[in-house]
Every structure is written in structure tokens, then in C-alpha cells.
Tab-separated table of C-alpha atoms and ligand atoms in Angstrom:
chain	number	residue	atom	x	y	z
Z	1	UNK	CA	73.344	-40.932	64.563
Z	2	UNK	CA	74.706	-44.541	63.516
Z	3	UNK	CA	73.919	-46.378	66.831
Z	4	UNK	CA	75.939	-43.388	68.581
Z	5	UNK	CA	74.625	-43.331	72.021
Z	6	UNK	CA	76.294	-42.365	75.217
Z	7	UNK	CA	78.098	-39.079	75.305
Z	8	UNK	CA	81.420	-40.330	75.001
Z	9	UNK	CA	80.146	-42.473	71.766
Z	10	UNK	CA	78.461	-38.976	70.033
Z	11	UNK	CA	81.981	-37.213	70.546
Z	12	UNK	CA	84.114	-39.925	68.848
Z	13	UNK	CA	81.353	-39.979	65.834
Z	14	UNK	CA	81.369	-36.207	65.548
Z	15	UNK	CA	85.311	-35.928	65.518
Z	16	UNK	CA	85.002	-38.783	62.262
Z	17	UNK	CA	82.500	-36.482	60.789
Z	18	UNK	CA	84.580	-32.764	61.010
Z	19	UNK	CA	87.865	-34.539	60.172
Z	20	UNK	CA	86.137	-36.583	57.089
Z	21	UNK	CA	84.381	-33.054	56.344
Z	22	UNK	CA	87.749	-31.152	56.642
Z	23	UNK	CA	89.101	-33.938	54.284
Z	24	UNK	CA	86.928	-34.006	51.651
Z	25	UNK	CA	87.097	-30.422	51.477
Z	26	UNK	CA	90.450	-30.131	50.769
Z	27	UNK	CA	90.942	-28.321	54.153
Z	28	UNK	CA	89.873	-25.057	52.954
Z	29	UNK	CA	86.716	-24.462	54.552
Z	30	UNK	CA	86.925	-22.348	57.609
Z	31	UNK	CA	85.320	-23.474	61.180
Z	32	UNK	CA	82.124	-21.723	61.062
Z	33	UNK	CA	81.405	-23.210	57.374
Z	34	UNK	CA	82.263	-26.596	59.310
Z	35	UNK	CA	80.121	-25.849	61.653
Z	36	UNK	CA	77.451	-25.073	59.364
Z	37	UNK	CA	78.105	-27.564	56.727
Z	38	UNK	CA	77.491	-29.676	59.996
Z	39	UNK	CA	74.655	-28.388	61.578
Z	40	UNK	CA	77.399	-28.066	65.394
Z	41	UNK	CA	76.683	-25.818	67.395
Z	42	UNK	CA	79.209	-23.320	67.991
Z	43	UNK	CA	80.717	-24.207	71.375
Z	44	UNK	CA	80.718	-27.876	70.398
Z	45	UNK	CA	82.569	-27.330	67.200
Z	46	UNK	CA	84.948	-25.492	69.374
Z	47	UNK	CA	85.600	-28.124	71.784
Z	48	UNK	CA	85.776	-30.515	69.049
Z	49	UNK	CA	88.440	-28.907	67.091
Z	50	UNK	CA	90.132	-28.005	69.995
Z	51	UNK	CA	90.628	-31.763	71.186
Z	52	UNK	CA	90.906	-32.140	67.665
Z	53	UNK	CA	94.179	-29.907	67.947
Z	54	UNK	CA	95.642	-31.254	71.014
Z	55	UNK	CA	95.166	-35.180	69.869
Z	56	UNK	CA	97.802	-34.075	67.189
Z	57	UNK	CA	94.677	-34.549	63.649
Z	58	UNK	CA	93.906	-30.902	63.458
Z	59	UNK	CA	95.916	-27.538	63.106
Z	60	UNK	CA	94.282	-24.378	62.361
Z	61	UNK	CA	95.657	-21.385	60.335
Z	62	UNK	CA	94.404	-17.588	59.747
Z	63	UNK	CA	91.766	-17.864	56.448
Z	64	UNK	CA	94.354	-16.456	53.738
Z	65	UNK	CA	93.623	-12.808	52.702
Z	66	UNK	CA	91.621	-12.012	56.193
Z	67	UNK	CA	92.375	-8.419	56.437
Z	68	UNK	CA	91.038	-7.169	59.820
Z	69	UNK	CA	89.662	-8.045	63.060
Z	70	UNK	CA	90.062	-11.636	64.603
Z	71	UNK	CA	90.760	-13.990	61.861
Z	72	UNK	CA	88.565	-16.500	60.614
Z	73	UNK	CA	90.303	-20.218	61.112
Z	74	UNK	CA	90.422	-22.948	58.756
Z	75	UNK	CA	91.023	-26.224	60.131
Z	76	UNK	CA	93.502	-28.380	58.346
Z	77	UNK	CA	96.178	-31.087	58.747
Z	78	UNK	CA	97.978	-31.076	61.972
Z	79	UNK	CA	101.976	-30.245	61.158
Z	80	UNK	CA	102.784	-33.721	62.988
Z	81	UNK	CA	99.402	-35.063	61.941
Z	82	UNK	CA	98.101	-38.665	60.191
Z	83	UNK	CA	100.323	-39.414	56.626
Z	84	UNK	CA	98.946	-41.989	54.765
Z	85	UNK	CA	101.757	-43.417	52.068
Z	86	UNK	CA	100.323	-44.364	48.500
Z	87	UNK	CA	102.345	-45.606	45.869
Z	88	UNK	CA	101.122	-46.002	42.366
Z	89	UNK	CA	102.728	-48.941	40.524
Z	90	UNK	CA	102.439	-48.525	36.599
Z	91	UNK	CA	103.997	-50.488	34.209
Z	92	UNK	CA	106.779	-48.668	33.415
Z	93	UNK	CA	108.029	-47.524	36.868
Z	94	UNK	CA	106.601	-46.607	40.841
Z	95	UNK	CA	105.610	-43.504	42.553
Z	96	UNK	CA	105.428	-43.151	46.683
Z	97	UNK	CA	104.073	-39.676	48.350
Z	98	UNK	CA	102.879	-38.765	51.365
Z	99	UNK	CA	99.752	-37.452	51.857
Z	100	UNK	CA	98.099	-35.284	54.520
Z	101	UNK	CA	94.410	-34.997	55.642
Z	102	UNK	CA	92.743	-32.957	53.019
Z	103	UNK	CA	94.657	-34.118	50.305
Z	104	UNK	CA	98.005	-32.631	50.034
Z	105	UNK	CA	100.565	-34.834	48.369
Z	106	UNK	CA	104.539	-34.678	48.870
Z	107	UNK	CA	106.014	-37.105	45.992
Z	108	UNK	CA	109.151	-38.954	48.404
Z	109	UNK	CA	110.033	-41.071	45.879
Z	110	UNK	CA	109.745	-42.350	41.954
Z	111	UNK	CA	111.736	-45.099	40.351
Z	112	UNK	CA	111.409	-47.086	36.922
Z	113	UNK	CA	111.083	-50.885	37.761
Z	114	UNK	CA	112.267	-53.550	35.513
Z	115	UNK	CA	108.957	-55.505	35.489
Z	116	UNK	CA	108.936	-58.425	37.452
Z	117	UNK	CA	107.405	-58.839	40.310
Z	118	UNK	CA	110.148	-58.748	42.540
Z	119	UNK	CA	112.065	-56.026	41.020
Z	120	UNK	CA	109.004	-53.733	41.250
Z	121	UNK	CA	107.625	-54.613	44.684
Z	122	UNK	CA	111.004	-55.435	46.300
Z	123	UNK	CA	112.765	-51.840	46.314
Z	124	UNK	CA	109.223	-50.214	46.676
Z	125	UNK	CA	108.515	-52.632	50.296
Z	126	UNK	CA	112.023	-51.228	51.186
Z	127	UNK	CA	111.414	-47.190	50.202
Z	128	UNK	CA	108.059	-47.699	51.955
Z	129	UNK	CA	109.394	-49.142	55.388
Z	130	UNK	CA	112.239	-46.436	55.261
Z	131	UNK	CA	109.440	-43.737	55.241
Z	132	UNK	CA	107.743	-45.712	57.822
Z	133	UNK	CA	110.717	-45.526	59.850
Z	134	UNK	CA	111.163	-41.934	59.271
Z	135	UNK	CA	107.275	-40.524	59.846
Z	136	UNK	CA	106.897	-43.330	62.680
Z	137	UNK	CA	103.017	-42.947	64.254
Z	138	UNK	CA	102.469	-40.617	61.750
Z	139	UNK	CA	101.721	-43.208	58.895
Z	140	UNK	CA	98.473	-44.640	59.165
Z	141	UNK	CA	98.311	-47.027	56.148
Z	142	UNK	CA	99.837	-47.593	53.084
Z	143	UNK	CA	97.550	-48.055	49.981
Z	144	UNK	CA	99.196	-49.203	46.700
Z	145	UNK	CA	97.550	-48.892	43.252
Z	146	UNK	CA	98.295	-51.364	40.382
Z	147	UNK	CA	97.925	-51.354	36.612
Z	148	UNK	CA	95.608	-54.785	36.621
Z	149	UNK	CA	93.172	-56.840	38.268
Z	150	UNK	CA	93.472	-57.576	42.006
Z	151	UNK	CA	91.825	-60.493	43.351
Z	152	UNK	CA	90.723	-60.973	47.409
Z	153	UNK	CA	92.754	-58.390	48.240
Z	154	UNK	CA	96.340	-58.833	46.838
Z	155	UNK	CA	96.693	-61.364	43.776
Z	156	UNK	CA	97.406	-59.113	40.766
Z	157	UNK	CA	97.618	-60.407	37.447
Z	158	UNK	CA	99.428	-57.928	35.153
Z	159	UNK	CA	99.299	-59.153	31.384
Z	160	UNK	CA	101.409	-56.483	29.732
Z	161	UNK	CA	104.121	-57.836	32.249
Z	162	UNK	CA	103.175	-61.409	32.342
Z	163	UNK	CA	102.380	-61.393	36.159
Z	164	UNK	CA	100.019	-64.387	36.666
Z	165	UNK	CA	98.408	-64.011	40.527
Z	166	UNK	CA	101.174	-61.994	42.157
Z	167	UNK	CA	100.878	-61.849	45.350
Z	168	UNK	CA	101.574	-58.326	46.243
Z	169	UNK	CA	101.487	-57.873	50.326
Z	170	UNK	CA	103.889	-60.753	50.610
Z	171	UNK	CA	106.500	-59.182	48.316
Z	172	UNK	CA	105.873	-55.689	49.527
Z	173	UNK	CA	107.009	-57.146	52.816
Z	174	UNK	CA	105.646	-54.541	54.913
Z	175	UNK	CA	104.984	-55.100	59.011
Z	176	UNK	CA	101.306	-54.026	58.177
Z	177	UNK	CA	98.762	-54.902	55.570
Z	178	UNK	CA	98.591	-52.536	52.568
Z	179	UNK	CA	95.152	-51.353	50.827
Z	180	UNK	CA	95.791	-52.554	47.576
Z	181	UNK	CA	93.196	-51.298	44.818
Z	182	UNK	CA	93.180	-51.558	41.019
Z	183	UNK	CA	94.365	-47.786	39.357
Z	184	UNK	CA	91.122	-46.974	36.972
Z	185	UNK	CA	89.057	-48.375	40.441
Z	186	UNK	CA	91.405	-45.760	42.388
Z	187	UNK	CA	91.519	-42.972	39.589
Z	188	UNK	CA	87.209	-43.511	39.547
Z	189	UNK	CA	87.021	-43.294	43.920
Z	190	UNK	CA	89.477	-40.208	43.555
Z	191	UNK	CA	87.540	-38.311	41.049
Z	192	UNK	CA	84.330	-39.478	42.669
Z	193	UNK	CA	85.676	-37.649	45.950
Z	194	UNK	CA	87.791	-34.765	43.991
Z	195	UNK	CA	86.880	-34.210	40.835
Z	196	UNK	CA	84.055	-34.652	38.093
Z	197	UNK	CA	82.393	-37.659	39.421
Z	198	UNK	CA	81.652	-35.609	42.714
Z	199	UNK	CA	77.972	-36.429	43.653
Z	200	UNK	CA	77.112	-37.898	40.893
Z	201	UNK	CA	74.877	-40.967	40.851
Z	202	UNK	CA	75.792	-43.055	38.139
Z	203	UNK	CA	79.070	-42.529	36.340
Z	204	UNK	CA	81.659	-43.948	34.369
Z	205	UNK	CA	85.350	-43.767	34.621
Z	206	UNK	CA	87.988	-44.762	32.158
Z	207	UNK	CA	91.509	-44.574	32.770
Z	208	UNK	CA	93.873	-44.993	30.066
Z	209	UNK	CA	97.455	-45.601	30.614
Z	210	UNK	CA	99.304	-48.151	28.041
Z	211	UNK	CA	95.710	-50.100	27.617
Z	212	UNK	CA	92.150	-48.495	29.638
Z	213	UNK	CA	90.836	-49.533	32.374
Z	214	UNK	CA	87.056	-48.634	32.902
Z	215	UNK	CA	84.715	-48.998	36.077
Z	216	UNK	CA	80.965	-48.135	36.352
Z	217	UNK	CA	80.632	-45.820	39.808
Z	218	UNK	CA	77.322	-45.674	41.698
Z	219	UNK	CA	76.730	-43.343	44.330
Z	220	UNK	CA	80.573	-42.563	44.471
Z	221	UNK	CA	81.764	-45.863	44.923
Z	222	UNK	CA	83.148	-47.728	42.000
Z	223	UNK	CA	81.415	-51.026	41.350
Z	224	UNK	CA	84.361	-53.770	42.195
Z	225	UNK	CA	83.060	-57.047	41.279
Z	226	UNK	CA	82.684	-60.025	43.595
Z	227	UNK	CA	86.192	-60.618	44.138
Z	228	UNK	CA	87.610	-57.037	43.052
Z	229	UNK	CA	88.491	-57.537	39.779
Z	230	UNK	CA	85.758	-55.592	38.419
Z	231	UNK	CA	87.409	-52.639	36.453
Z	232	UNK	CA	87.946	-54.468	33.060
Z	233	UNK	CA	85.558	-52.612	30.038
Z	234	UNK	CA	89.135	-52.537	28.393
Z	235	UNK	CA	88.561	-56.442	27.914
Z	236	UNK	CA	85.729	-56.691	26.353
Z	237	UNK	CA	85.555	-56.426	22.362
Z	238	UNK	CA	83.818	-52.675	22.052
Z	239	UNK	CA	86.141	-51.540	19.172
Z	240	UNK	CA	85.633	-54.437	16.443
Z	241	UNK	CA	89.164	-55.221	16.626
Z	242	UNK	CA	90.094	-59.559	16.360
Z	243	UNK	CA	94.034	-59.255	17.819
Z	244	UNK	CA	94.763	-61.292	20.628
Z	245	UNK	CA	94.922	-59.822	23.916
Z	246	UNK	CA	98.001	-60.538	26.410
Z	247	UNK	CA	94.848	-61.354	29.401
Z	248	UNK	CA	93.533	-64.299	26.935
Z	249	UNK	CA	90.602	-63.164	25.242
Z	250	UNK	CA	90.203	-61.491	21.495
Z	251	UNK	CA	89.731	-58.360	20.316
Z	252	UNK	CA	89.843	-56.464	23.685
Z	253	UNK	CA	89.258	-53.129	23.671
Z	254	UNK	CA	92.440	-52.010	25.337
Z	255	UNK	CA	94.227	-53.652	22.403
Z	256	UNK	CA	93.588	-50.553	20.602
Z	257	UNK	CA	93.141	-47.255	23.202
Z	258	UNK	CA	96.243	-46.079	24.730
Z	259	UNK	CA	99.935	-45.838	24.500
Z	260	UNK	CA	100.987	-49.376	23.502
Z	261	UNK	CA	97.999	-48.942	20.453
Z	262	UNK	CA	99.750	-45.437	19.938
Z	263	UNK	CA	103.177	-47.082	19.575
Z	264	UNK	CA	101.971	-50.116	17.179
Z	265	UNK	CA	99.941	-47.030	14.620
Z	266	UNK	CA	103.025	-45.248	13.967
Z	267	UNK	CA	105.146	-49.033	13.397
Z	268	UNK	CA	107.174	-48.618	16.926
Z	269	UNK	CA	107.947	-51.660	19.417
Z	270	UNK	CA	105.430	-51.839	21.878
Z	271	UNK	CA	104.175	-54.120	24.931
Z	272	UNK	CA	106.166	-54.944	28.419
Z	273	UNK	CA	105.340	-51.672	29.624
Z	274	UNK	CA	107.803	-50.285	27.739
Z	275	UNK	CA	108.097	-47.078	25.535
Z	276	UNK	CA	106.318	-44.224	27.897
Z	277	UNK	CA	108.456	-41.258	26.306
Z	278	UNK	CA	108.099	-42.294	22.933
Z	279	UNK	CA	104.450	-42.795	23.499
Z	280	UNK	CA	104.121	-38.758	24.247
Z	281	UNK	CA	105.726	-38.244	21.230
Z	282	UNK	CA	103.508	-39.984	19.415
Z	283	UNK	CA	100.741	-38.103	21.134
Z	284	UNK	CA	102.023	-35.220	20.840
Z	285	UNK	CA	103.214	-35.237	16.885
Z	286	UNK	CA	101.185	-37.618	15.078
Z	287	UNK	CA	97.626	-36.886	14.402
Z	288	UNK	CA	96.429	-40.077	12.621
Z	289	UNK	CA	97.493	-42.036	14.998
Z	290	UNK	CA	96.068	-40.078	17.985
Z	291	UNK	CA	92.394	-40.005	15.934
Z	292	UNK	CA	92.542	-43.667	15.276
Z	293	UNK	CA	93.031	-44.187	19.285
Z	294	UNK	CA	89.903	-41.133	20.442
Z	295	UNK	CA	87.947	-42.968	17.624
Z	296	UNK	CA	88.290	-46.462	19.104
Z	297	UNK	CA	87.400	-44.862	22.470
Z	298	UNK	CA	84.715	-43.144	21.454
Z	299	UNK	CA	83.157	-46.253	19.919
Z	300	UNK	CA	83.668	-48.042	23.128
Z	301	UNK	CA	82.023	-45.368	25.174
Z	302	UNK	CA	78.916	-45.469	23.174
Z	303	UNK	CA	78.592	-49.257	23.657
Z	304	UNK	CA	79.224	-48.597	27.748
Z	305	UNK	CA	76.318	-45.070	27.521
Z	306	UNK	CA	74.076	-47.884	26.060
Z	307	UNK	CA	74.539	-50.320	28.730
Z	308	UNK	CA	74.842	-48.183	31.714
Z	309	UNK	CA	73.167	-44.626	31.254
Z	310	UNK	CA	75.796	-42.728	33.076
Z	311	UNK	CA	75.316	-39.430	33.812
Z	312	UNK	CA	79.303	-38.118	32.920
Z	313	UNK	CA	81.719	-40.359	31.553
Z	314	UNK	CA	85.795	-39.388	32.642
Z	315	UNK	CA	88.596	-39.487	31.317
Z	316	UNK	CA	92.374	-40.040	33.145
Z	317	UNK	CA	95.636	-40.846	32.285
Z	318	UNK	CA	96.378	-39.878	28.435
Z	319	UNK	CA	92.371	-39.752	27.883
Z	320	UNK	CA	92.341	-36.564	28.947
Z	321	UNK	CA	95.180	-35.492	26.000
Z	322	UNK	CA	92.833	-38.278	23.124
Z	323	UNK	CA	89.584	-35.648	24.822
Z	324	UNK	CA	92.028	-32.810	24.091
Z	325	UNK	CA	93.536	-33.480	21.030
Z	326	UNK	CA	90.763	-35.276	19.116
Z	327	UNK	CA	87.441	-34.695	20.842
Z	328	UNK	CA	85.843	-34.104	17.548
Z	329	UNK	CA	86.943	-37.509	16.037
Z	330	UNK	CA	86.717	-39.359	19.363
Z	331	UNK	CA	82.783	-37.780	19.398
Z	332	UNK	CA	82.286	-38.766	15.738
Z	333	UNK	CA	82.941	-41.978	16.542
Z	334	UNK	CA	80.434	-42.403	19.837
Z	335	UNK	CA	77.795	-40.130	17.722
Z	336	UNK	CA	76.663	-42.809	15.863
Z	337	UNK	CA	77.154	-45.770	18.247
Z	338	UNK	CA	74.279	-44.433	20.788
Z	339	UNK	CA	71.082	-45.785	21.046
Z	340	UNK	CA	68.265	-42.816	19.710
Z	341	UNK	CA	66.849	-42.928	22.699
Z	342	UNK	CA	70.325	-41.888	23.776
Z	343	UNK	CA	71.532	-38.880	21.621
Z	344	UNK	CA	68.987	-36.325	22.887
Z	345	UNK	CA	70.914	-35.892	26.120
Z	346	UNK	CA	74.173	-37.800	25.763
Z	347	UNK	CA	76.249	-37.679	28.917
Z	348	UNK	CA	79.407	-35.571	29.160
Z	349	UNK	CA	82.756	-36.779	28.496
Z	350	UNK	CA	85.164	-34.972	30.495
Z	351	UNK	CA	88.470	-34.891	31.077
Z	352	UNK	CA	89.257	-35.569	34.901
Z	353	UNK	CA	90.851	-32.256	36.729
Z	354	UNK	CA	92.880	-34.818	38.781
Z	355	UNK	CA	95.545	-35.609	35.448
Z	356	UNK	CA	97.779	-38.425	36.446
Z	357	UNK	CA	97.416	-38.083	39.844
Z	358	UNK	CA	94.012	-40.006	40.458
Z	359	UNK	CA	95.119	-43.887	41.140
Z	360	UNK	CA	97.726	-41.938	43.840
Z	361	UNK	CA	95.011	-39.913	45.582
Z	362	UNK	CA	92.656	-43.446	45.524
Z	363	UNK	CA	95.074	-44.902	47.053
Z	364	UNK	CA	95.374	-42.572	49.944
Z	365	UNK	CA	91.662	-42.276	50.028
Z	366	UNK	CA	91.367	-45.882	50.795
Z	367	UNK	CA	94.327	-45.766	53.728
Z	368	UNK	CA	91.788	-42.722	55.256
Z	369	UNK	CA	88.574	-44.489	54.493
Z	370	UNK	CA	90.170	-46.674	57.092
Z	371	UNK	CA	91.730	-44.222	59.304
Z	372	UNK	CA	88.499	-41.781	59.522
Z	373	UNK	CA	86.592	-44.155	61.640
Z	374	UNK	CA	86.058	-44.305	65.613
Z	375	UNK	CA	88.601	-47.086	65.920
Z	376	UNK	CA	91.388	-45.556	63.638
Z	377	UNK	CA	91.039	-42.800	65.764
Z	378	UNK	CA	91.066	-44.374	68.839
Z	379	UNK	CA	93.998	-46.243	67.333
Z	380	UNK	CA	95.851	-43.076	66.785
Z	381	UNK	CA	95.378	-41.812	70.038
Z	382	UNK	CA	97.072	-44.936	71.801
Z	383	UNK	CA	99.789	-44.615	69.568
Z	384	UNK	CA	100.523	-40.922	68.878
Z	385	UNK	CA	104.199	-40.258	70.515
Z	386	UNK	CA	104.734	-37.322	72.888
Z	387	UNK	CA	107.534	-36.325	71.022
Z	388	UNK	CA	106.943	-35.099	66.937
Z	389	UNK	CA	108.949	-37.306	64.366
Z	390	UNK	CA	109.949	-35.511	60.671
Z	391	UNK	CA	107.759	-33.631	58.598
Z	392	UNK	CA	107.049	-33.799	55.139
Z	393	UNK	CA	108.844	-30.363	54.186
Z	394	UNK	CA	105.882	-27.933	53.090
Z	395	UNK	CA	107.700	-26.256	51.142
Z	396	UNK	CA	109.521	-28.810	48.871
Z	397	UNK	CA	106.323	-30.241	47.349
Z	398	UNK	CA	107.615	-31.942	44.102
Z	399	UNK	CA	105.859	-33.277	41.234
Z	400	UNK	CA	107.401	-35.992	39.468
Z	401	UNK	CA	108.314	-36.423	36.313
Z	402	UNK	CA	106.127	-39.375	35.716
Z	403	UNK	CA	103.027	-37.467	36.416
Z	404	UNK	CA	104.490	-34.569	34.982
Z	405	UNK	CA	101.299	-32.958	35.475
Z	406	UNK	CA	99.519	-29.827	36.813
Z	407	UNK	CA	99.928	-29.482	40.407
Z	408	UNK	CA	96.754	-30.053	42.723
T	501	LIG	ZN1	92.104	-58.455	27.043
């Protein structure tokens, strides 16, 4: 029971537990699965969704296709409910959505940057505040991802971009504190909670954007290193390569998975963050170039199945188009880097069912990892305002072009 005690104490610790339940579950499981799923009883599940209701978290809506009789109710996010922002900051350019209990995103806002620090973080602190201002109580947290290590909490070193410990919160400018995570660390914690590395023990999780990013996840967290800069397998030499690396060391594996190695194959200007479109082209038209990037993955892969013994290793970003496009070659060239005692049962490589959208929906997992505790809801209930502010439009979902992807 966690130390819950008194009545009032059990009460606040089963809300947390039916509004992490309905969140995890994408809000789609009715109240009597709830109920089950949480071993309520009946009338208590009532009264708790019913509170639930009233304190502005919950909302509940007919199960869809219900044909007769009284309708079954699933429990989801409240129409002026908790919005936690997450922005994911890539190289190239930013993304900011708002996103409801159970998951559902609204993309507010997307701009290309110009690289620097300020010119990235400074229009995104402002876009964020405005949606503050706009949502008001409603926004919980803010939790922004970022293409490279993050150390005690903020200070981001980018290499592509030449960012040497950036410190991120104090640019953002923001009247709160922002989660800030790593995107592979984000993409791993969203696919640990959403997609293939859902209860899984030990898994791995690579994220490739214009270099990979790779983080070991245990039990469904992703292992962050003492100070949180722990997602780096795309620095360490796993591919035989001997160029020089932008973070300082030689021969890093990055230098040779993703879109900057796609862009150097096929003799194109690469590096800066720049050259996204042409990238996709790249991917999309030329085959050697695409097999020499799945076969330098797959030879890092093996190295990583060696070390760690995951059970699934996942893909993100544009390793789910290398899985797609050249699984053959990219498994060709892991075949024969396993250990024997490995290639009996060598784990699964999979492509993550999240696309591009992982580091976003980290991001907002971490902002409700805070809010779905007894305090953030007792937070929430001194703050929620009698009247209802705006509403992300339920109707207008968009999907960016950045993460031109397959809707959730
Ligand atoms: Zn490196």
C-alpha cells in the first residue's frame, strides 16, 4: 500500500493508481476493466472516478460501438483536464504539442531553428509561455527532449551544433522548471510505456536521427548514467570506422549510422544539422548507401547483444526505414558479429510502432511521471480555476511535417 495509511491517505493513492492506469492505457479501457485491472471494488471505483470527474482529471464517454442497454464508460481525459507541453528539439528544427492524460497529442507548434543556442531555445521559451498563458492551470509541466547529452539536469552539449554545456532552463526562460531528458533516453521510456519495450526486462533502444543514440532499459526505465548522460552507444567505436567524431573521440559509431553518414555515402554536404530533406531522398532512392548505413548498425548491435543480452532491441527515428529497407543486409551484418552462445535465440530487432513521435511522448511521460503522484494532485486541486480556460481543439489534431509520420 506504499506507507498509505489513514483513509484520506488510501484515497489520494488509489486516485494516482486509476489515473496512472487510465494513462498507460491509452484511455481506452472501460471502468469495470479498471476496476478489475485494479482489483476496486465496484462502489469504490465509482466514487473514485466520480471525484475523479468533478476535480476536473477524469471525463467519461459511452464505450464506442455499445449498441444497447446502459452503456459501458471509459474513463479518459477530462475536456478541461491536466496538458502537459513537450517539445522535441532536433537538430534541424523544434516541435511543441500538447498532450492529454492517456496520450493524445495536439502538435501547437513546429519551427526550423538556426542552431545556436539562443536561436533554438529563445523562440521555443516564448511559444511555450504563450501556450502557458493560453491553457493556464491546465499545464502541468513542460518536458523538453534534446538531440545530446544532458548533464544534472539541463547542461546539453550538442556536437553536431557545437553547443558545449548549454544551459537549457535558463535560456528556455520559463517561470517553472522544465523536465529536460535526452531524445533516444525519451524515445526508449516512451516505447518502454507504449510500444515494443512494454514489459520487457532488459532491452535496448536505439534511436537514429542524423547520428544514433542508444540506451540499455531495465525494467522499463532506461539506464541514465550517474549524471544523465548515459545514452551514448553511438560514441563508442562498434563499426571499425577511424574518422573523427565532432564529441572528441575516434571512430564513433554514429559517425557512420544515420542521416549525416547517408549524406557523406552519396558525396552530399553534411553536418550542422543540416540536410533533413535531402537525407530522405537519399533513403528513399539510393540503395548502397542505405545498406552501407543497416550494415554498420547491424554490426553495432551485435557488439551491444554481446554485452547486454537484451531481450528486443528497437529501432526509432530513420531505423525503423534502415529495418525496413535493408533488414536483410543490416541482419547480415549482426549475423556474424554474435557470440555462438548468442545466435540460437538472437533477440528481435524491431522497428518501434511509435515512428518519430517517441522523444515527444518521453517527454510528456516525464511531465506526468511528476504530475501522477499524491502531491501533483494535490497540487492540481489548489490550483484548478472554477472557470475552464481553452481547449486543445479535438478535432484539429495535426501531425507535422517533421514527424511526418503515422498518426498514434
Ligand atoms: Zn563521438
Amino acid at each position: 500500500m506504499n506507507g498509505a495509511t489513514t483513509s484520506g491517505e488510501l484515497r489520494a493513492h488509489n486516485r494516482v493508481r486509476l489515473l496512472r492506469a487510465v494513462h498507460d492505457s491509452g484511455a481506452v479501457r472501460t471502468r469495470s476493466q479498471l476496476t478489475r485491472d485494479l482489483r476496486l471494488a465496484r462502489g469504490t471505483a465509482s466514487v473514485l472516478v466520480a471525484g475523479l470527474a468533478e476535480a476536473g482529471l477524469l471525463h467519461e464517454e459511452p464505450a464506442p460501438g455499445h449498441a444497447r442497454g446502459r452503456p459501458t464508460q471509459v474513463p479518459g481525459p477530462h475536456p478541461h483536464g491536466p496538458v502537459a507541453l513537450a517539445a522535441d528539439v532536433r537538430e534541424d528544427a523544434w516541435e511543441l504539442a500538447a498532450c492529454e492524460l492517456g496520450g493524445r497529442v495536439t502538435v501547437l507548434d513546429v519551427r526550423p531553428h538556426d542552431g545556436t543556442p539562443q536561436g533554438t531555445l529563445g523562440p521555443l521559451g516564448e511559444a511555450v509561455e504563450a501556450q502557458r498563458r493560453r491553457l493556464g492551470h491546465r499545464v502541468v509541466g513542460v518536458g523538453v527532449a534534446l538531440a545530446g547529452p544532458i548533464r544534472h539536469g539541463g547542461l546539453v552539449d550538442i556536437a553536431h551544433l557545437g553547443w558545449r554545456s548549454v544551459d537549457v532552463p535558463a535560456l528556455l526562460g520559463l517561470s517553472g522548471m522544465p523536465v529536460i531528458g535526452n531524445d533516444t533516453v525519451l524515445a526508449a521510456l516512451a516505447e518502454a510505456r507504449r510500444g515494443h519495450l512494454r514489459d520487457v526486462r532488459v532491452g535496448l533502444h536505439l534511436h537514429v536521427d542524423f547520428d544514433l543514440g542508444g540506451v540499455l532499459v531495465v525494467d522499463g526505465r532506461p539506464v541514465p548514467g550517474a549524471s544523465g548522460a548515459g545514452a551514448e552507444f553511438g560514441h563508442m567505436p562498434l563499426s571499425g570506422g577511424d574518422r573523427p567524431c565532432p564529441c572528441g573521440a575516434t571512430g564513433c559509431w554514429g559517425m557512420d549510422v544515420g542521416a549525416n553518414a547517408l549524406l557523406r555515402d552519396v558525396g552530399l554536404a553534411h553536418g550542422g544539422g543540416r540536410g533533413r530533406e535531402q537525407a530522405e531522398r537519399v533513403l528513399a532512392t539510393s540503395g548502397k548507401a542505405v545498406e552501407a548505413n543497416a550494415r554498420a548498425l547491424g554490426r553495432g548491435v551485435a557488439a551491444l547483444v554481446n554485452a547486454h543480452d537484451p531481450e528486443v532491441v528497437t529501432l526509432s527515428g530513420h531505423g525503423v526505414e534502415l529495418l525496413e529497407r535493408a533488414g536483410q543486409a543490416l541482419m547480415a551484418a549482426c549475423e556474424p558479429g554474435l557470440m555462438a552462445i548468442r545466435r540460437d535465440r538472437p533477440p528481435r530487432i524491431e522497428g518501434s510502432a511509435l515512428g518519430w513521435r517517441g522523444s515527444l511522448l518521453g517527454a510528456m511521460e516525464s511531465v506526468f511521471d511528476h504530475f501522477l503522484t499524491p502531491e501533483g494532485l494535490e497540487l492540481w486541486r489548489k490550483n484548478h480555476p472554477d472557470q475552464a480556460r481553452d481547449t486543445p481543439d479535438r478535432q484539429s489534431v495535426t501531425y507535422s511535417t517533421l514527424a511526418r509520420h503515422k498518426p498514434l
